[in-house]
Coordinates of N, CA and C in Angstrom, one line a residue:
X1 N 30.3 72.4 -33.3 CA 30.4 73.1 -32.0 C 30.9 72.3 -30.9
X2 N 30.4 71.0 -30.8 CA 30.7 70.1 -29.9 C 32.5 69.4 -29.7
X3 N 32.4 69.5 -31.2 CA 34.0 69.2 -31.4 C 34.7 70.2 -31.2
X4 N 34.6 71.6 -31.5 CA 35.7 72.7 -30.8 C 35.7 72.8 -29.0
X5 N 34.2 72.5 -28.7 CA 34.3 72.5 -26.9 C 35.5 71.0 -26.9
X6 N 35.6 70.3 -27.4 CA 36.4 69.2 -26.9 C 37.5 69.4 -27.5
X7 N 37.9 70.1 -28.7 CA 39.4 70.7 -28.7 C 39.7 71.6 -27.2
X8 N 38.6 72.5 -27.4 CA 39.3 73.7 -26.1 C 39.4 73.0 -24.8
X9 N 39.0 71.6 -24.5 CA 38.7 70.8 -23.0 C 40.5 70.3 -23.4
X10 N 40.7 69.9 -24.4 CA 42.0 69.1 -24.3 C 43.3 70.3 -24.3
X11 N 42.7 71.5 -24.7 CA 43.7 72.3 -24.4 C 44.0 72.4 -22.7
X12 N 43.1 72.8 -22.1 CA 43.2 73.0 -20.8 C 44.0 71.7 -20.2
X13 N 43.0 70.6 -20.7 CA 43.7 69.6 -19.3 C 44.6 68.9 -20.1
X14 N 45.5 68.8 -21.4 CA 46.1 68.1 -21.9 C 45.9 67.0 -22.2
X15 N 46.4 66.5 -23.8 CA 46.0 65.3 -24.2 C 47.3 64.3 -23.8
X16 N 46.4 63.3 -23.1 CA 48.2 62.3 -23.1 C 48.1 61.0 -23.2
X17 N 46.2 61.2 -23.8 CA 46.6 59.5 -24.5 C 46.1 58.5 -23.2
X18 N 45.8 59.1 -22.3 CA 45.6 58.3 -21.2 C 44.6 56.8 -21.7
X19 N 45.1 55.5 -20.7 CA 44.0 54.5 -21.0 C 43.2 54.5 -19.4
X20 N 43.7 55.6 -18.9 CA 42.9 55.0 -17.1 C 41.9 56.0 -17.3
X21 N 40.5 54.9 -17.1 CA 39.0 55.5 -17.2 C 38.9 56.4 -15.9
X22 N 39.5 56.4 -14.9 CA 39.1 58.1 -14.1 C 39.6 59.0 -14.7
X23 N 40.5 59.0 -15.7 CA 41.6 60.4 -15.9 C 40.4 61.3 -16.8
X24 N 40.6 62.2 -16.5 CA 40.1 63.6 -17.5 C 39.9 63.2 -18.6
X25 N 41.4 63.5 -19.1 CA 41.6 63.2 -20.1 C 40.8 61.8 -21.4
X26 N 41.2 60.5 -20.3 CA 40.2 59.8 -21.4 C 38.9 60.3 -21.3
X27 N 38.3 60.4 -20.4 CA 36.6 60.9 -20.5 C 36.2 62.1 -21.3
X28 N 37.3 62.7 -21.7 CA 37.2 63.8 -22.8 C 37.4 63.0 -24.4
X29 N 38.4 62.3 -24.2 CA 38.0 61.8 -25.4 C 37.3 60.9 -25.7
X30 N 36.6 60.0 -24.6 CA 35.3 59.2 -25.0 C 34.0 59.7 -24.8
X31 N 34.1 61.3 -24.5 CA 33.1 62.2 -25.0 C 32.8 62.4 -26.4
X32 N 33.8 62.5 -27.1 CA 34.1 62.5 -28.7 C 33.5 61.7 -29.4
X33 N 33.6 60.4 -28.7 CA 33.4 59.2 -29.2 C 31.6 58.9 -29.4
X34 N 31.2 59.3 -27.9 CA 30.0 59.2 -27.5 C 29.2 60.1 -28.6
X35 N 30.3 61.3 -29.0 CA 29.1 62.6 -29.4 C 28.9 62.4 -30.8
X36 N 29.7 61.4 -31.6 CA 29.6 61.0 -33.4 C 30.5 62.5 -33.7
X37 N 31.3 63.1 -32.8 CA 32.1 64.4 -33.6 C 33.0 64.1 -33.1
X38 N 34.0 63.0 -33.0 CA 35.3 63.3 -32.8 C 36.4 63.4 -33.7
X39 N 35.8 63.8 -35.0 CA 36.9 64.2 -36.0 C 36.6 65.8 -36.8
X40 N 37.8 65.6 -37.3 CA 36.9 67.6 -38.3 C 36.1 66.9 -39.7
X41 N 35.2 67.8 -39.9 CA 34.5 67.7 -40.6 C 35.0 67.3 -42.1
X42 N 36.0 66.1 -42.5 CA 36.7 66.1 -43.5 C 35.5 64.4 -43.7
X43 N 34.6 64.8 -45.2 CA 34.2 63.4 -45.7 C 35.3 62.9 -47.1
X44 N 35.8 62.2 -47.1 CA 36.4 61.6 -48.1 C 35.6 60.1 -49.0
X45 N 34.1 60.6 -49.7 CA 33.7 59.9 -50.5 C 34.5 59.1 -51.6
X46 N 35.1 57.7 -51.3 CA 36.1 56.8 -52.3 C 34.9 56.9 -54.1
X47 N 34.2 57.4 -54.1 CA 33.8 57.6 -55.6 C 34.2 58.7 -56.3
X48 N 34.7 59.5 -55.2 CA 35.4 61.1 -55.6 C 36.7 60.7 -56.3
X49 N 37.5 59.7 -56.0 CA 38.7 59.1 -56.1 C 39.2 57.8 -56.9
X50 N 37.5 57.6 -57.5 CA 37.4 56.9 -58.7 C 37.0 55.3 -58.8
X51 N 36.5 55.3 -57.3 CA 35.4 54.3 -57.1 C 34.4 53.7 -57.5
X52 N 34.2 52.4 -58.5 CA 32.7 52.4 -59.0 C 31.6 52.0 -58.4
X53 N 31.9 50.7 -57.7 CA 30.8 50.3 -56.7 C 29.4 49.7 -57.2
X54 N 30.4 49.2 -58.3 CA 29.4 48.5 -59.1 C 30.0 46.4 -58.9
X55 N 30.5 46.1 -58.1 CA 30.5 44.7 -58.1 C 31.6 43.9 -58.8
X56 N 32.1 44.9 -59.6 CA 33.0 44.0 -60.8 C 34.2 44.7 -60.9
X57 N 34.1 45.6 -61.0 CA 35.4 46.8 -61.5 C 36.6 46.7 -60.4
X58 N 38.0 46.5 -60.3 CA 38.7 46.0 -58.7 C 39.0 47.5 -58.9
X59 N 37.8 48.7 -57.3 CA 37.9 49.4 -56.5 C 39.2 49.4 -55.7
X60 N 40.1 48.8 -55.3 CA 40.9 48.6 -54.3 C 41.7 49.7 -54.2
X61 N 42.3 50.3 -55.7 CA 43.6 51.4 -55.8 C 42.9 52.5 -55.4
X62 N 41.5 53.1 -55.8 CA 40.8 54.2 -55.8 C 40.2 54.0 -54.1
X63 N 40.1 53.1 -53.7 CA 39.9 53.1 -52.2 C 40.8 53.5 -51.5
X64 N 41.9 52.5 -51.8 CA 43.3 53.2 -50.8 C 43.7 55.0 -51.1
X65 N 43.7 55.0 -52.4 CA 43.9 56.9 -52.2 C 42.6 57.4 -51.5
X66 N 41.4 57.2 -51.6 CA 40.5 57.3 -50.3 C 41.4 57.4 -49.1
X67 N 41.7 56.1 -48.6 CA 41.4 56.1 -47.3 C 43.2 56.9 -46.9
X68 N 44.6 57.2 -47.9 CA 45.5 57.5 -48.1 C 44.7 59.3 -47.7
X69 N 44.4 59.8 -48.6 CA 43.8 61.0 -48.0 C 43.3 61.6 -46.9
X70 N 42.5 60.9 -46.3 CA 41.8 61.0 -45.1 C 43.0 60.9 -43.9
X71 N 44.0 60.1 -44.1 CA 45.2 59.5 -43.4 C 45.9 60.7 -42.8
X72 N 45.6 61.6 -44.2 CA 46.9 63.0 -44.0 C 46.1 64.0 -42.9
X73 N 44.7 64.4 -43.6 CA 44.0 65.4 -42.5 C 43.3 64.8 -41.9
X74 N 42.8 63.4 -41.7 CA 41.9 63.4 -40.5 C 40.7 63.4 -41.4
X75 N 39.8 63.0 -41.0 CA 38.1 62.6 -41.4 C 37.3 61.6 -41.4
X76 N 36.6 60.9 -42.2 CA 35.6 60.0 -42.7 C 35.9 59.7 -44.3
X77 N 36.2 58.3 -44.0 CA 36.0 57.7 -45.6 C 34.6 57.3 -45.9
X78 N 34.2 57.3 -46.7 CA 32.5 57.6 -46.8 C 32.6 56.6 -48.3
X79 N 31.4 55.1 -47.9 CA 30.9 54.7 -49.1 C 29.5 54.7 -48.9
X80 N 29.2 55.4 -50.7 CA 27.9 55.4 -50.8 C 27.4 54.1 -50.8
X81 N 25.9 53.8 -51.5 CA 25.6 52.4 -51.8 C 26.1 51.6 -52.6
X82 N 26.6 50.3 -52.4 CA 27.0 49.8 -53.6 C 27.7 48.8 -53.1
X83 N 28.5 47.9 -53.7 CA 29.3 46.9 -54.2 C 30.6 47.4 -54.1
X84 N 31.9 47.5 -53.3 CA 33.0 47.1 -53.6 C 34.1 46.5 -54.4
X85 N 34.7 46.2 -55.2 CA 34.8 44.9 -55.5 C 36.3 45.3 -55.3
X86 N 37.3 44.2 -54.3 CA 38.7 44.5 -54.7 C 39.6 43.2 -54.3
X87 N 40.7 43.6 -55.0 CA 41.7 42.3 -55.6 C 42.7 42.6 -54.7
X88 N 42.9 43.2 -53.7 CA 44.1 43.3 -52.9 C 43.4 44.1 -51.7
X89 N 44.9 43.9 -50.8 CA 43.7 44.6 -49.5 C 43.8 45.6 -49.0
X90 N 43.4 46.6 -48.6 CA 43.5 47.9 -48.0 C 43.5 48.1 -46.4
X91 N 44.5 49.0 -46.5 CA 45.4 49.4 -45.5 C 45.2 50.9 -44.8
X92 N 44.8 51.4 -43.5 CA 45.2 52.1 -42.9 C 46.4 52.2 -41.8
X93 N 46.8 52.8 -42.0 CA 48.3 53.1 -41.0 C 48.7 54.0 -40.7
X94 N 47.9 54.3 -39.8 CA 48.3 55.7 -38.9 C 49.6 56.1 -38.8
X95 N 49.8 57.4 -39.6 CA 51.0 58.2 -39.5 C 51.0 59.7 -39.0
X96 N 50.0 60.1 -38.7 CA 49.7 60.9 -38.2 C 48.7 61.5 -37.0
X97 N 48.1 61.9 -36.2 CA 47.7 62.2 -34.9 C 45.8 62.6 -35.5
X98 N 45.8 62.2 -36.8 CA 44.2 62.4 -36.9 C 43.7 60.8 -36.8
X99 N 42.4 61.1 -36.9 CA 40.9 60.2 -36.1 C 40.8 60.0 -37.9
X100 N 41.0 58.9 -37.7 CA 39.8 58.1 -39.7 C 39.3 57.3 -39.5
X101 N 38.0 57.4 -39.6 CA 36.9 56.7 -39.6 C 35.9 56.3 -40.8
X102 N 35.8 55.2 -40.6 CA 35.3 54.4 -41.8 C 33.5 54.4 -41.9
X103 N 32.8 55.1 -42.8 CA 31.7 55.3 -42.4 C 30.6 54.6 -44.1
X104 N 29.6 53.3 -44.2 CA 28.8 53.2 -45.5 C 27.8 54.3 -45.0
X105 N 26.8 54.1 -46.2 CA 25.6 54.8 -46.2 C 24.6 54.5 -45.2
X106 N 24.2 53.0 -44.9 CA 22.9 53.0 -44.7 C 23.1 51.0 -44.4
X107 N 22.7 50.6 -43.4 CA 22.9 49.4 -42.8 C 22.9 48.0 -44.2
X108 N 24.1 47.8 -44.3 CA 23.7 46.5 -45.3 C 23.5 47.1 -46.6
X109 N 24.2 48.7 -46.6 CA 23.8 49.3 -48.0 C 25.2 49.7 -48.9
X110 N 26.4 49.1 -47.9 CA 27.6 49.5 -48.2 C 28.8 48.4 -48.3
X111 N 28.6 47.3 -49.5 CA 29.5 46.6 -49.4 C 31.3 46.4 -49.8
X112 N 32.1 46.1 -48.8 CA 33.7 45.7 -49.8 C 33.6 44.4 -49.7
X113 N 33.9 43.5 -51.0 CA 34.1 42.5 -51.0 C 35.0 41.9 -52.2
X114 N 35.3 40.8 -51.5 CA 37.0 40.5 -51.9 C 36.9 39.5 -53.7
X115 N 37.3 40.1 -54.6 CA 36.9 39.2 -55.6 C 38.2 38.8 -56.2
X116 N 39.2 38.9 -55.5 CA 40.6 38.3 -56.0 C 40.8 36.7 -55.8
X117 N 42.2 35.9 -56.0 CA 42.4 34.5 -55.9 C 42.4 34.5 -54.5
X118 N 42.2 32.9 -54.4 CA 42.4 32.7 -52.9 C 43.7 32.9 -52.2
X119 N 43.8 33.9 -51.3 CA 44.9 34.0 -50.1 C 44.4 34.0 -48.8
X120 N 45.7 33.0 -48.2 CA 45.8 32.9 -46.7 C 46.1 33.9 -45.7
X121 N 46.5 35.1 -46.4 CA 47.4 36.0 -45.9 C 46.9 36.9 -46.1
X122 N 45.9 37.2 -46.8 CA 45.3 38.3 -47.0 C 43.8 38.9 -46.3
X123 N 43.9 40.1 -46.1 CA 42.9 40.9 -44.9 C 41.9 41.9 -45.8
X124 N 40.8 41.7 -45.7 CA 40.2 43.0 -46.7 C 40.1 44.6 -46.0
X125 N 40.6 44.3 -45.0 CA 40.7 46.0 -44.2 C 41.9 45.7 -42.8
X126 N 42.6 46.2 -43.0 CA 43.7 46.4 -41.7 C 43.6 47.4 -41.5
X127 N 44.0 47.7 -40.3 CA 44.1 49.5 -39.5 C 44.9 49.2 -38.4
X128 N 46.4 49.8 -38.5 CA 46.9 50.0 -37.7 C 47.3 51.5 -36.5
X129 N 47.7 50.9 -35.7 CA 47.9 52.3 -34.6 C 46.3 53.2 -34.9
X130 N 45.5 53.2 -34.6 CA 44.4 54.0 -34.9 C 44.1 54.4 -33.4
X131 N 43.4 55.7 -33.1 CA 42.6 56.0 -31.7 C 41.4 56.7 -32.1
X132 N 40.4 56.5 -31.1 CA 39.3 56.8 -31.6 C 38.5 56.8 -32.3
X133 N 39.0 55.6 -33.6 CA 38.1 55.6 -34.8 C 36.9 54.2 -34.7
X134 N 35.7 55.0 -35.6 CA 34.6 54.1 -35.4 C 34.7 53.7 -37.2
X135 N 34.0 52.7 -37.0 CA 33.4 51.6 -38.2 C 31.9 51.1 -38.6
X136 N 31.5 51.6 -39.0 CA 29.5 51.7 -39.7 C 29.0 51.5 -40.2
X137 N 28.1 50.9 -40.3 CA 26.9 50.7 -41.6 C 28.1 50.1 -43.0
X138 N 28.8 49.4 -42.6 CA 29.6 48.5 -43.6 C 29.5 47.1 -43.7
X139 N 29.9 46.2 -44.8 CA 29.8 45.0 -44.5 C 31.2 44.3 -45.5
X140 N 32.0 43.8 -44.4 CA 33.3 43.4 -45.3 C 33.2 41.8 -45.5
X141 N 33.3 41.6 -46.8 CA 32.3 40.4 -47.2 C 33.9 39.5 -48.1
X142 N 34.6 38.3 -47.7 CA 35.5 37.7 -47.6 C 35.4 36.9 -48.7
X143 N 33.9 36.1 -48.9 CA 34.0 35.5 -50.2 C 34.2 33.8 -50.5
X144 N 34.9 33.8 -48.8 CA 35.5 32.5 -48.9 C 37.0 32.3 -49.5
X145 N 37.2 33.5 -49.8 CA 38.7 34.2 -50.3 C 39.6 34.2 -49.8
X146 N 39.4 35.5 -48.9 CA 40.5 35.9 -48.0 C 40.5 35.3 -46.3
X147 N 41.7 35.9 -46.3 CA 42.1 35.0 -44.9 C 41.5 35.7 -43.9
X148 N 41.2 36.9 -43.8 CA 40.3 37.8 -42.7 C 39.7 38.8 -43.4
X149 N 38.7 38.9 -42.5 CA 37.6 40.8 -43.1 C 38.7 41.5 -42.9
X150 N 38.6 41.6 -41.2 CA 39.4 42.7 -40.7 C 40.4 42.3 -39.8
X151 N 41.4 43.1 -39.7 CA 42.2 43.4 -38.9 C 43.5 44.4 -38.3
X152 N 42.9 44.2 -37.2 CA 43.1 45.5 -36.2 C 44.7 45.6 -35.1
X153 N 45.4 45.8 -35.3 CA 46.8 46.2 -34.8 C 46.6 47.4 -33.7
X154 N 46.7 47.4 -32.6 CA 47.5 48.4 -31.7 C 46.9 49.4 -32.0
X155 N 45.3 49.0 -32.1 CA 44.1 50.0 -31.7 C 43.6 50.4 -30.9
X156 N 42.8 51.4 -30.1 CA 42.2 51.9 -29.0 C 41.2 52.7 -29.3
X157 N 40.2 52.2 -28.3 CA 39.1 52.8 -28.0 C 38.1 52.9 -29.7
X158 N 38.1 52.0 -29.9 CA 37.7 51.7 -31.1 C 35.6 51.5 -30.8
X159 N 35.3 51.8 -31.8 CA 33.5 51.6 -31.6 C 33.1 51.2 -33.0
X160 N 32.8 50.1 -33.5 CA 31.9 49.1 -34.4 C 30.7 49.1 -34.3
X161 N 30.1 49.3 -35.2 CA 28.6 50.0 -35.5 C 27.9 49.6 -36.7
X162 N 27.1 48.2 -36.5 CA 26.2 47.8 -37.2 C 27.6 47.3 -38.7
X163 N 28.5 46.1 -38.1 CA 29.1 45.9 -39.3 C 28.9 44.7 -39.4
X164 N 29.2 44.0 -40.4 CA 29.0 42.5 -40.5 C 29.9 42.0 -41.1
X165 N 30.8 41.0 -41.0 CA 31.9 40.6 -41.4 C 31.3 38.8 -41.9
X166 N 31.7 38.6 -43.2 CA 30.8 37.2 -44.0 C 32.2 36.9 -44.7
X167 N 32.3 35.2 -44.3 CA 32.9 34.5 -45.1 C 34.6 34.7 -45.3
X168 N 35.3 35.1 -44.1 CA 36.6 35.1 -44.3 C 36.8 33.9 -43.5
X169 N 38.2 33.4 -43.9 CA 38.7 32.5 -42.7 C 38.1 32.9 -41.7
X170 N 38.8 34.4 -40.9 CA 38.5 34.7 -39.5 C 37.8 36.1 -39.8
X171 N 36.8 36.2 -39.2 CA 35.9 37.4 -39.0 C 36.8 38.7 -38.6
X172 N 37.4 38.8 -37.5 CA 37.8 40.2 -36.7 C 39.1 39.3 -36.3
X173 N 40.5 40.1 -36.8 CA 41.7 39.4 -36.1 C 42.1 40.5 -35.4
X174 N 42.7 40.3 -34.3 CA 43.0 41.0 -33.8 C 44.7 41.1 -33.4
X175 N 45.8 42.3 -33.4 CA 47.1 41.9 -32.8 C 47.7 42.8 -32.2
X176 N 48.2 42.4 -30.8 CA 48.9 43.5 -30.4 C 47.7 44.5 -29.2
X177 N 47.6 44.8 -28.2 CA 46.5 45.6 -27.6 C 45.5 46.4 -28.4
X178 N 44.6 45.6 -28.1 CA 43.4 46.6 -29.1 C 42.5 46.6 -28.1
X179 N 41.6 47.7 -27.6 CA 40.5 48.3 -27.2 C 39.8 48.7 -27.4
X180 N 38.1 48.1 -27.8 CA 37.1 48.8 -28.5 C 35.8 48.4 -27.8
X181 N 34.9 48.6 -28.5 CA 33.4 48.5 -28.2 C 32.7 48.3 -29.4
X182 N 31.8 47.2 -29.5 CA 31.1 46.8 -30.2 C 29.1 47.0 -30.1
X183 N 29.0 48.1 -30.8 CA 27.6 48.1 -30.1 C 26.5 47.2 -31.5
X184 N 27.2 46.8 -32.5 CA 26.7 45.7 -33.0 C 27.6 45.0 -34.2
X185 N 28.0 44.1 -34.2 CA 28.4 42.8 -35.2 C 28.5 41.5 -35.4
X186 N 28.3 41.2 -36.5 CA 27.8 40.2 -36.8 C 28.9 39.4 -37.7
X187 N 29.2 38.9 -36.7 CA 30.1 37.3 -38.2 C 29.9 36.3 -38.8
X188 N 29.8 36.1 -40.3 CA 28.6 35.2 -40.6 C 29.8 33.9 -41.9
X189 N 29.2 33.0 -41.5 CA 30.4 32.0 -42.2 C 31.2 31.8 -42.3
X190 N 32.4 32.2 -41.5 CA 33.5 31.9 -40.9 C 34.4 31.0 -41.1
X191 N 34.9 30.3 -42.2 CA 35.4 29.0 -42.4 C 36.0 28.4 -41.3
X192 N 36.5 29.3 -40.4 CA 37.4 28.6 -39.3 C 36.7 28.0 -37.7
X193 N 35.8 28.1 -38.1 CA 35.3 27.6 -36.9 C 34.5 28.5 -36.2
X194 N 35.4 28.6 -34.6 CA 35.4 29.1 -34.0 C 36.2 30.6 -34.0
X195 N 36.7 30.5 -34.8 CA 37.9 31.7 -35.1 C 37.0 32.8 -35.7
X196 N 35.7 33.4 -35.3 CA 35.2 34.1 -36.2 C 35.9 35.5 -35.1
X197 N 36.4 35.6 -34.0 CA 36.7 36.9 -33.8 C 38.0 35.7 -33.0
X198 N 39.6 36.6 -33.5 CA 40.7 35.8 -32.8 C 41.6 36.6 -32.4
X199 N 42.5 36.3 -31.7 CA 43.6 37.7 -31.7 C 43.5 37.4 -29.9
X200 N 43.7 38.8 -29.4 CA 44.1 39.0 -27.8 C 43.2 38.8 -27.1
X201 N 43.4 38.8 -25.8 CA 42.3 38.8 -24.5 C 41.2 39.0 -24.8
X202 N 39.9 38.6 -25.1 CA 38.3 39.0 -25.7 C 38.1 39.7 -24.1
X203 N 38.7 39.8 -22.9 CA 38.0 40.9 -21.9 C 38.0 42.0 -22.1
X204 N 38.8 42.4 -23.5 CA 39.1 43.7 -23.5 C 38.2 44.5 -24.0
X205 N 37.4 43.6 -25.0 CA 36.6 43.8 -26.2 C 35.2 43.8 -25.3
X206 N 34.2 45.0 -25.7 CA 32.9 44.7 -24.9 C 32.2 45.0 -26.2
X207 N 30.5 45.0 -25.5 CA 29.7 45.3 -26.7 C 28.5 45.0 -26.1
X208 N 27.7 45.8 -26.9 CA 26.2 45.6 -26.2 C 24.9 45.9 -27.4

């Protein structure tokens, strides 16, 4: 219900993508944000798509047509409980004008982690051009492997929710204008130091 009153608010005042917090328009879409409904009701569970999530099996291919699906109409990639296990890294790349949002089960009940050779170059989740999308009850877990959990390209208005990022070079990279909110994460053994969150301006980035 909440999501059609915020389709019919964007019909009236038009959507234009705005980033200035007086405008209508953003406060309609970080109404969206606020209300946990700013996408259609599309769940794309990665075990539908041949996921095991059992620890050992490399998930990666069956993840990406996951998260490849969700890309086309818009929704929630949904992992149940379990173990991820994957050998290459997975990519969203906004090609189209829907919201995909990355959603586990249950705090610390939903892990991807990286069980390939060691690369410098390699990210266990990128997301580029994305708006509006949140990240939850996940834990992208590095291994000591890969070269970052995550990273985020020429994102906005992004909200992180109870994730925890373990054991990559760098915890959260960031490139290119990214705008989000962090209302909980956690980076935990970080090889690089201080590098556990790197990339642009950290004013941009709040959290509470």
């Amino acid at each position: 219900v909440l999501n059609n009153a915020i389709e019919q608010l964007e019909a009236v005042v038009g959507v234009t993508n705005s980033t200035d917090p007086t405008s209508l328009d953003y406060k309609v879409r970080n109404l969206a944000i606020a209300s946990g409904d700013n996408t259609k009701d599309n769940v794309y569970n990665v075990k539908d798509y041949g996921a095991g999530g059992n620890g050992v099996i490399d998930d990666a291919a069956a993840i990406q047509s996951c998260i490849n699906a969700a890309d086309n109409l818009g929704g929630t990639v949904y992992f149940p409980v379990g173990i991820y296990a994957i050998k290459s890294g997975l990519t969203l790349n906004i090609t189209t004008n829907q919201v995909v949002n990355f959603r586990g089960a249950s705090e610390g009940g939903s892990v991807i982690k990286w069980t390939g050779i060691y690369s410098p170059t390699t990210y266990l989740l990128t997301i580029i051009g994305c708006e509006y999308t949140f990240i939850e009850d996940i834990i992208l877990w590095g291994s000591s492997l890969a070269s970052s959990c995550l990273k985020l390209v020429s994102c906005h208005f992004m909200e992180i929710n109870r994730v925890r990022l373990m054991e990559g070079d760098v915890g959260l990279y960031m490139e290119s204008p990214v705008t989000m909110m962090f209302r909980s994460l956690d980076t935990t053994g970080c090889s690089i130091g201080t590098y556990c969150i790197k990339g642009v301006d950290p004013s941009i980035v709040t959290g509470k």
